[in-house]
């Protein structure tokens, strides 16, 4: 699989290749507007296989700066 360093260099469009970019953009906009996001989507592995991933993403602050915190399982 991906190393931590490789994952840190990826964006969501590279990891969730079977989720339309417009859908990802709309979901992130909701989180930026204060909504929590919980769901499941197929994530692409380094070898190209699909892996079902559950996610919980929430807007928060870190050092008084807005950020997004997510957990993938």
mmCIF file of C-alpha atoms in Angstrom:
data_model
loop_
_atom_site.group_PDB
_atom_site.id
_atom_site.type_symbol
_atom_site.label_atom_id
_atom_site.label_comp_id
_atom_site.label_asym_id
_atom_site.label_seq_id
_atom_site.Cartn_x
_atom_site.Cartn_y
_atom_site.Cartn_z
ATOM 1 C CA UNK A 1 0.000 0.000 0.000
ATOM 2 C CA UNK A 2 0.864 3.658 0.167
ATOM 3 C CA UNK A 3 3.429 4.907 2.637
ATOM 4 C CA UNK A 4 2.434 7.756 4.949
ATOM 5 C CA UNK A 5 4.565 10.109 2.868
ATOM 6 C CA UNK A 6 2.885 9.025 -0.370
ATOM 7 C CA UNK A 7 -0.582 9.488 1.108
ATOM 8 C CA UNK A 8 0.303 12.972 2.348
ATOM 9 C CA UNK A 9 1.126 13.960 -1.250
ATOM 10 C CA UNK A 10 -2.180 12.710 -2.689
ATOM 11 C CA UNK A 11 -5.372 14.693 -3.086
ATOM 12 C CA UNK A 12 -8.858 13.227 -2.806
ATOM 13 C CA UNK A 13 -9.347 13.026 -6.570
ATOM 14 C CA UNK A 14 -6.332 10.701 -6.761
ATOM 15 C CA UNK A 15 -7.585 8.413 -4.003
ATOM 16 C CA UNK A 16 -11.305 8.291 -4.763
ATOM 17 C CA UNK A 17 -10.998 7.948 -8.547
ATOM 18 C CA UNK A 18 -14.464 6.435 -9.016
ATOM 19 C CA UNK A 19 -16.211 9.294 -7.218
ATOM 20 C CA UNK A 20 -16.917 12.162 -9.636
ATOM 21 C CA UNK A 21 -14.872 15.300 -8.933
ATOM 22 C CA UNK A 22 -18.079 17.325 -8.710
ATOM 23 C CA UNK A 23 -19.386 15.040 -5.950
ATOM 24 C CA UNK A 24 -16.142 15.342 -3.975
ATOM 25 C CA UNK A 25 -16.145 19.119 -4.393
ATOM 26 C CA UNK A 26 -19.762 19.378 -3.202
ATOM 27 C CA UNK A 27 -19.036 17.211 -0.163
ATOM 28 C CA UNK A 28 -15.994 19.275 0.830
ATOM 29 C CA UNK A 29 -17.982 22.471 0.422
ATOM 30 C CA UNK A 30 -20.531 21.159 2.924
ATOM 31 C CA UNK A 31 -17.746 20.424 5.423
ATOM 32 C CA UNK A 32 -16.250 23.872 4.890
ATOM 33 C CA UNK A 33 -19.686 25.299 5.682
ATOM 34 C CA UNK A 34 -19.769 23.528 9.036
ATOM 35 C CA UNK A 35 -21.423 20.178 8.308
ATOM 36 C CA UNK A 36 -20.134 16.785 9.430
ATOM 37 C CA UNK A 37 -19.790 14.238 6.660
ATOM 38 C CA UNK A 38 -20.243 10.517 7.284
ATOM 39 C CA UNK A 39 -20.334 7.921 4.548
ATOM 40 C CA UNK A 40 -18.640 5.230 2.532
ATOM 41 C CA UNK A 41 -16.834 5.340 -0.800
ATOM 42 C CA UNK A 42 -14.436 3.141 -2.783
ATOM 43 C CA UNK A 43 -10.819 4.234 -2.329
ATOM 44 C CA UNK A 44 -8.131 3.236 -4.809
ATOM 45 C CA UNK A 45 -5.142 1.364 -3.438
ATOM 46 C CA UNK A 46 -1.602 1.780 -4.721
ATOM 47 C CA UNK A 47 -2.044 -1.331 -6.885
ATOM 48 C CA UNK A 48 -5.259 0.102 -8.379
ATOM 49 C CA UNK A 49 -7.678 -2.158 -6.514
ATOM 50 C CA UNK A 50 -10.750 -0.649 -4.869
ATOM 51 C CA UNK A 51 -11.190 -0.764 -1.121
ATOM 52 C CA UNK A 52 -14.481 0.240 0.547
ATOM 53 C CA UNK A 53 -13.705 2.985 3.057
ATOM 54 C CA UNK A 54 -15.943 4.502 5.723
ATOM 55 C CA UNK A 55 -15.254 8.106 6.608
ATOM 56 C CA UNK A 56 -16.239 10.691 9.189
ATOM 57 C CA UNK A 57 -15.087 14.213 8.364
ATOM 58 C CA UNK A 58 -15.668 17.303 10.505
ATOM 59 C CA UNK A 59 -14.664 20.942 10.393
ATOM 60 C CA UNK A 60 -12.619 22.099 13.381
ATOM 61 C CA UNK A 61 -9.864 24.515 14.377
ATOM 62 C CA UNK A 62 -6.196 23.909 15.045
ATOM 63 C CA UNK A 63 -4.176 26.743 16.570
ATOM 64 C CA UNK A 64 -7.111 29.086 15.842
ATOM 65 C CA UNK A 65 -7.017 28.168 12.146
ATOM 66 C CA UNK A 66 -9.861 26.344 10.385
ATOM 67 C CA UNK A 67 -9.044 22.811 9.333
ATOM 68 C CA UNK A 68 -10.811 19.569 8.451
ATOM 69 C CA UNK A 69 -10.353 16.433 10.530
ATOM 70 C CA UNK A 70 -11.192 13.060 9.054
ATOM 71 C CA UNK A 71 -11.134 9.440 10.125
ATOM 72 C CA UNK A 72 -11.093 6.656 7.545
ATOM 73 C CA UNK A 73 -11.712 3.019 8.418
#
